[in-house]
Structures are given as C-alpha cells and as structure tokens.
Amino acid sequence: MNVSKNDEQVVARKAGGLNPAVIIPILLVLGICIWLFVLGSPSNFKADPRLGGGSVAFSDVEGKDLHPEGFMGMIYMGGVIVPLLVTFMITVIVFSFERYFVLNKASGAGNVDNFVVKVRSLLNQNKVDEALEECDRQQGSVGNVVKEGLTTYKALAHDTTLNKEQKMIALNKAIEEATTLEMPMLEKNMMILSTLGTVATLVALLGTVIGMIRAFFALGASGGTPDAAALSIGISEALINTALGIGTSAVAIILYNFFTSKIDGLTYKIDEIAMSIQQSFAEFH
C-alpha cells in the first residue's frame, strides 16, 4: 500500500511542468514561421538598385538580386540553419520561464531561510505540532519533505515495538524518500538547457561551415574574378549562424547554472533541516 502511494506521488511530481515531447515540436514550427514570415518579410529586403529597385513580394525574397535592408533581413540570409537556431533560442526562453515558476513554487510561501530557522527553533523545544503547522503554511518542496519527516517523527515517538536505533533508521529513510520524491519536479527539463548549451554551438558551426562552402564555391565559380555579392552572402551566412549559436549557447549555460544553484540551495536547506529533525528525535526520544 505504501509503495502504491509513493508511486502516485512520483507520477504527480514528474507530471509537473511542461512536456518537452509536446512543446518542442510546437516551438520548431514557431521557429520556422518566424524565419519565413518575420525575418523573411519583404519589408526587410530591397531590390538591387542596378535592376531598377522597386517593391519586394514574398515570392521574390529568395531571389539572388535582393539585399537585406535591416538586421532581421540579415539574420534571414543566414540560411536554413537559422530556423533551428531560432527554435533553440525560443526553447531556452520558454523552459527557463517554466523552471523559474516551478522553482519559485517549490521554494514555497515566504522566505525559506526564515522557515528553516523557525522549524529548527521549534524542534529544539520539541514542538512538533507547531512545526507541522509551519510546514502547511510554507507549501513548498522543503515544507513537503519536512512535513513527511515530522509525520514519521510523531509516529515513531509513540511506537513501542522498535528500539531507538531502529527508529532513527526509519526516520532517516522516510526523509530520504520524501527528498527523492521532490527531486524529479525540481530537476525536470534541466537537461534541455544543458543540452542546448552544447548543441546550439555545434549546429551553429554546421551553419558556419555551410556558409564558408558557399563563399568558396562562389569564388571558384567566378573564374578568378571574385563576385563580391556572392562572397558577402556566404560569409554573412557563416557569421550569422556563429553569432546565433554562440548567443543561444551562452544564454542556455548561464540559465542552467542559475537554476542549478537554486536547486542546490533548496537541497541544502532540506539536508540542514533533516539533520535537525534527527538530532531532535535523538535528544527527546
């Protein structure tokens, strides 16, 4: 019966947050649409003045005689790798917001440090019921673990079938299980930020290589007379992909480390108060 309850709690925590299998394909479609209809908008391009200039239509954007008129047009000229890099950037932003709200919720109501200090103070006075009330008010991951530990604390305090050493082992096990149940919710989707921190750079490198290949191909096809326009397009494609990839990777790594530090902070608070629970039980029981 206990195993079934624990399994239900694990499923509930794993179900929290966004589902990458659903969200990432949607973001990929969004990235492609941004590349085609926002970055590739005719308003971001101008026709070659040597050919008379004039307005540009969507059907003309792929023409060789069009030149980007602004920064968005320049990004569009980065080629087919750009939609992937745009998707990566959107994914980093979306899952960063998701982690921010989830971890804020996990931190609970009020200041976690004050909660830990208050509960430790109550435990030093053996006021377990008051400490449980504080957990109900805290409503976060730390409060959930502490509440489970204190509930076990009360049950073991009235248990006459176990000796003190066995009670300490049971208490420690209950706290460890409660902590393990909270971790999936805290760490979910962190792997996405970690992966994009590396993959974005590699995909950008692919786009850079493709752009340089185009530049050298244009140089070779010109028969010794460099085509400045073709060369500039190839080199621009290479640099645009590099810039997008490095920027996305940098943001992903910074945010990953930021959220990791928050998770480590919550874990440390759990360990700190768990030790107080064990010390209080050893002292009073």
mmCIF file of N, CA and C in Angstrom, residues 37-99:
data_model
loop_
_atom_site.group_PDB
_atom_site.id
_atom_site.type_symbol
_atom_site.label_atom_id
_atom_site.label_comp_id
_atom_site.label_asym_id
_atom_site.label_seq_id
_atom_site.Cartn_x
_atom_site.Cartn_y
_atom_site.Cartn_z
ATOM 1 N N PHE A 37 8.229 34.239 -42.096
ATOM 2 C CA PHE A 37 7.280 35.339 -42.204
ATOM 3 C C PHE A 37 7.660 36.597 -41.429
ATOM 4 N N VAL A 38 8.572 36.464 -40.461
ATOM 5 C CA VAL A 38 9.025 37.649 -39.723
ATOM 6 C C VAL A 38 10.385 38.099 -40.246
ATOM 7 N N LEU A 39 11.381 37.201 -40.149
ATOM 8 C CA LEU A 39 12.706 37.550 -40.659
ATOM 9 C C LEU A 39 12.700 37.644 -42.179
ATOM 10 N N GLY A 40 11.867 36.808 -42.833
ATOM 11 C CA GLY A 40 11.818 36.804 -44.296
ATOM 12 C C GLY A 40 10.770 37.719 -44.884
ATOM 13 N N SER A 41 10.237 38.621 -44.083
ATOM 14 C CA SER A 41 9.227 39.561 -44.581
ATOM 15 C C SER A 41 9.817 40.452 -45.675
ATOM 16 N N PRO A 42 9.058 40.718 -46.755
ATOM 17 C CA PRO A 42 9.561 41.581 -47.841
ATOM 18 C C PRO A 42 10.019 42.954 -47.375
ATOM 19 N N SER A 43 9.449 43.426 -46.257
ATOM 20 C CA SER A 43 9.841 44.752 -45.753
ATOM 21 C C SER A 43 11.283 44.774 -45.252
ATOM 22 N N ASN A 44 11.866 43.602 -45.061
ATOM 23 C CA ASN A 44 13.256 43.531 -44.594
ATOM 24 C C ASN A 44 14.254 43.473 -45.742
ATOM 25 N N PHE A 45 13.777 43.594 -46.995
ATOM 26 C CA PHE A 45 14.654 43.482 -48.154
ATOM 27 C C PHE A 45 14.389 44.608 -49.141
ATOM 28 N N LYS A 46 15.361 44.831 -49.993
ATOM 29 C CA LYS A 46 15.216 45.791 -51.077
ATOM 30 C C LYS A 46 15.801 45.173 -52.341
ATOM 31 N N ALA A 47 15.220 45.541 -53.469
ATOM 32 C CA ALA A 47 15.710 45.013 -54.735
ATOM 33 C C ALA A 47 17.019 45.697 -55.108
ATOM 34 N N ASP A 48 17.802 45.018 -55.930
ATOM 35 C CA ASP A 48 19.083 45.569 -56.380
ATOM 36 C C ASP A 48 18.830 46.850 -57.164
ATOM 37 N N PRO A 49 19.397 47.980 -56.729
ATOM 38 C CA PRO A 49 19.192 49.258 -57.426
ATOM 39 C C PRO A 49 19.608 49.194 -58.891
ATOM 40 N N ARG A 50 20.564 48.368 -59.218
ATOM 41 C CA ARG A 50 21.025 48.254 -60.600
ATOM 42 C C ARG A 50 19.949 47.680 -61.507
ATOM 43 N N LEU A 51 18.956 46.993 -60.876
ATOM 44 C CA LEU A 51 17.870 46.392 -61.656
ATOM 45 C C LEU A 51 16.586 47.204 -61.546
ATOM 46 N N GLY A 52 16.731 48.407 -61.041
ATOM 47 C CA GLY A 52 15.582 49.297 -61.001
ATOM 48 C C GLY A 52 14.913 49.404 -59.650
ATOM 49 N N GLY A 53 15.367 48.652 -58.674
ATOM 50 C CA GLY A 53 14.770 48.726 -57.340
ATOM 51 C C GLY A 53 13.333 48.244 -57.369
ATOM 52 N N GLY A 54 12.460 48.924 -56.650
ATOM 53 C CA GLY A 54 11.050 48.547 -56.629
ATOM 54 C C GLY A 54 10.696 47.746 -55.388
ATOM 55 N N SER A 55 9.394 47.484 -55.244
ATOM 56 C CA SER A 55 8.907 46.751 -54.083
ATOM 57 C C SER A 55 9.240 45.271 -54.192
ATOM 58 N N VAL A 56 9.209 44.601 -53.037
ATOM 59 C CA VAL A 56 9.567 43.185 -52.958
ATOM 60 C C VAL A 56 8.365 42.398 -52.455
ATOM 61 N N ALA A 57 8.057 41.283 -53.082
ATOM 62 C CA ALA A 57 6.977 40.396 -52.649
ATOM 63 C C ALA A 57 7.577 39.165 -51.983
ATOM 64 N N PHE A 58 6.731 38.398 -51.275
ATOM 65 C CA PHE A 58 7.210 37.185 -50.621
ATOM 66 C C PHE A 58 7.848 36.230 -51.622
ATOM 67 N N SER A 59 7.290 36.167 -52.808
ATOM 68 C CA SER A 59 7.818 35.239 -53.819
ATOM 69 C C SER A 59 9.189 35.666 -54.323
ATOM 70 N N ASP A 60 9.571 36.921 -54.068
ATOM 71 C CA ASP A 60 10.858 37.434 -54.552
ATOM 72 C C ASP A 60 11.969 37.325 -53.522
ATOM 73 N N VAL A 61 11.622 36.973 -52.277
ATOM 74 C CA VAL A 61 12.607 37.024 -51.201
ATOM 75 C C VAL A 61 13.776 36.102 -51.470
ATOM 76 N N GLU A 62 13.523 34.966 -52.111
ATOM 77 C CA GLU A 62 14.595 34.023 -52.389
ATOM 78 C C GLU A 62 15.440 34.425 -53.589
ATOM 79 N N GLY A 63 15.082 35.520 -54.235
ATOM 80 C CA GLY A 63 15.833 35.953 -55.411
ATOM 81 C C GLY A 63 17.252 36.375 -55.081
ATOM 82 N N LYS A 64 18.149 36.197 -56.016
ATOM 83 C CA LYS A 64 19.557 36.495 -55.785
ATOM 84 C C LYS A 64 19.848 37.990 -55.819
ATOM 85 N N ASP A 65 18.890 38.783 -56.349
ATOM 86 C CA ASP A 65 19.131 40.211 -56.512
ATOM 87 C C ASP A 65 18.486 41.036 -55.407
ATOM 88 N N LEU A 66 18.173 40.387 -54.288
ATOM 89 C CA LEU A 66 17.609 41.094 -53.143
ATOM 90 C C LEU A 66 18.662 41.242 -52.061
ATOM 91 N N HIS A 67 18.588 42.345 -51.358
ATOM 92 C CA HIS A 67 19.577 42.622 -50.321
ATOM 93 C C HIS A 67 18.855 42.972 -49.024
ATOM 94 N N PRO A 68 19.314 42.459 -47.893
ATOM 95 C CA PRO A 68 18.664 42.783 -46.614
ATOM 96 C C PRO A 68 18.770 44.265 -46.318
ATOM 97 N N GLU A 69 17.649 44.812 -45.838
ATOM 98 C CA GLU A 69 17.610 46.245 -45.557
ATOM 99 C C GLU A 69 17.794 46.517 -44.072
ATOM 100 N N GLY A 70 17.629 45.495 -43.248
ATOM 101 C CA GLY A 70 17.779 45.663 -41.815
ATOM 102 C C GLY A 70 18.381 44.429 -41.176
ATOM 103 N N PHE A 71 18.443 44.469 -39.851
ATOM 104 C CA PHE A 71 19.081 43.384 -39.117
ATOM 105 C C PHE A 71 18.327 42.068 -39.282
ATOM 106 N N MET A 72 16.979 42.120 -39.282
ATOM 107 C CA MET A 72 16.199 40.895 -39.425
ATOM 108 C C MET A 72 16.398 40.256 -40.785
ATOM 109 N N GLY A 73 16.518 41.077 -41.808
ATOM 110 C CA GLY A 73 16.803 40.546 -43.139
ATOM 111 C C GLY A 73 18.163 39.879 -43.187
ATOM 112 N N MET A 74 19.134 40.450 -42.478
ATOM 113 C CA MET A 74 20.466 39.845 -42.415
ATOM 114 C C MET A 74 20.414 38.470 -41.755
ATOM 115 N N ILE A 75 19.626 38.355 -40.667
ATOM 116 C CA ILE A 75 19.507 37.063 -39.985
ATOM 117 C C ILE A 75 18.862 36.041 -40.912
ATOM 118 N N TYR A 76 17.850 36.472 -41.662
ATOM 119 C CA TYR A 76 17.182 35.559 -42.597
ATOM 120 C C TYR A 76 18.174 34.992 -43.604
ATOM 121 N N MET A 77 19.120 35.818 -44.036
ATOM 122 C CA MET A 77 20.094 35.386 -45.039
ATOM 123 C C MET A 77 21.080 34.359 -44.473
ATOM 124 N N GLY A 78 20.953 34.049 -43.188
ATOM 125 C CA GLY A 78 21.819 33.032 -42.599
ATOM 126 C C GLY A 78 21.561 31.631 -43.118
ATOM 127 N N GLY A 79 20.443 31.432 -43.802
ATOM 128 C CA GLY A 79 20.174 30.134 -44.424
ATOM 129 C C GLY A 79 19.272 29.226 -43.606
ATOM 130 N N VAL A 80 19.223 27.962 -44.039
ATOM 131 C CA VAL A 80 18.247 27.016 -43.481
ATOM 132 C C VAL A 80 18.590 26.571 -42.066
ATOM 133 N N ILE A 81 19.798 26.864 -41.585
ATOM 134 C CA ILE A 81 20.149 26.511 -40.209
ATOM 135 C C ILE A 81 19.528 27.502 -39.215
ATOM 136 N N VAL A 82 19.204 28.701 -39.705
ATOM 137 C CA VAL A 82 18.663 29.742 -38.823
ATOM 138 C C VAL A 82 17.372 29.313 -38.121
ATOM 139 N N PRO A 83 16.398 28.662 -38.820
ATOM 140 C CA PRO A 83 15.186 28.237 -38.093
ATOM 141 C C PRO A 83 15.485 27.334 -36.898
ATOM 142 N N LEU A 84 16.474 26.457 -37.041
ATOM 143 C CA LEU A 84 16.857 25.595 -35.925
ATOM 144 C C LEU A 84 17.405 26.421 -34.765
ATOM 145 N N LEU A 85 18.282 27.372 -35.071
ATOM 146 C CA LEU A 85 18.879 28.197 -34.025
ATOM 147 C C LEU A 85 17.836 29.099 -33.366
ATOM 148 N N VAL A 86 16.890 29.595 -34.167
ATOM 149 C CA VAL A 86 15.795 30.391 -33.600
ATOM 150 C C VAL A 86 14.952 29.521 -32.673
ATOM 151 N N THR A 87 14.694 28.276 -33.099
ATOM 152 C CA THR A 87 13.945 27.333 -32.257
ATOM 153 C C THR A 87 14.682 27.060 -30.957
ATOM 154 N N PHE A 88 15.999 26.906 -31.041
ATOM 155 C CA PHE A 88 16.801 26.673 -29.842
ATOM 156 C C PHE A 88 16.666 27.838 -28.871
ATOM 157 N N MET A 89 16.750 29.058 -29.401
ATOM 158 C CA MET A 89 16.659 30.235 -28.540
ATOM 159 C C MET A 89 15.284 30.334 -27.882
ATOM 160 N N ILE A 90 14.218 30.093 -28.657
ATOM 161 C CA ILE A 90 12.866 30.133 -28.099
ATOM 162 C C ILE A 90 12.704 29.047 -27.036
ATOM 163 N N THR A 91 13.266 27.867 -27.309
ATOM 164 C CA THR A 91 13.173 26.754 -26.358
ATOM 165 C C THR A 91 13.856 27.105 -25.043
ATOM 166 N N VAL A 92 15.032 27.716 -25.134
ATOM 167 C CA VAL A 92 15.742 28.140 -23.925
ATOM 168 C C VAL A 92 14.900 29.137 -23.134
ATOM 169 N N ILE A 93 14.293 30.091 -23.832
ATOM 170 C CA ILE A 93 13.481 31.108 -23.154
ATOM 171 C C ILE A 93 12.251 30.479 -22.492
ATOM 172 N N VAL A 94 11.540 29.614 -23.242
ATOM 173 C CA VAL A 94 10.306 29.010 -22.729
ATOM 174 C C VAL A 94 10.584 28.138 -21.504
ATOM 175 N N PHE A 95 11.582 27.255 -21.615
ATOM 176 C CA PHE A 95 11.851 26.347 -20.498
ATOM 177 C C PHE A 95 12.539 27.061 -19.326
ATOM 178 N N SER A 96 13.176 28.182 -19.593
ATOM 179 C CA SER A 96 13.732 28.972 -18.496
ATOM 180 C C SER A 96 12.614 29.605 -17.669
ATOM 181 N N PHE A 97 11.599 30.139 -18.354
ATOM 182 C CA PHE A 97 10.445 30.676 -17.633
ATOM 183 C C PHE A 97 9.743 29.559 -16.857
ATOM 184 N N GLU A 98 9.618 28.393 -17.501
ATOM 185 C CA GLU A 98 8.972 27.263 -16.837
ATOM 186 C C GLU A 98 9.720 26.860 -15.564
ATOM 187 N N ARG A 99 11.057 26.754 -15.658
ATOM 188 C CA ARG A 99 11.865 26.397 -14.483
ATOM 189 C C ARG A 99 11.776 27.485 -13.412
#
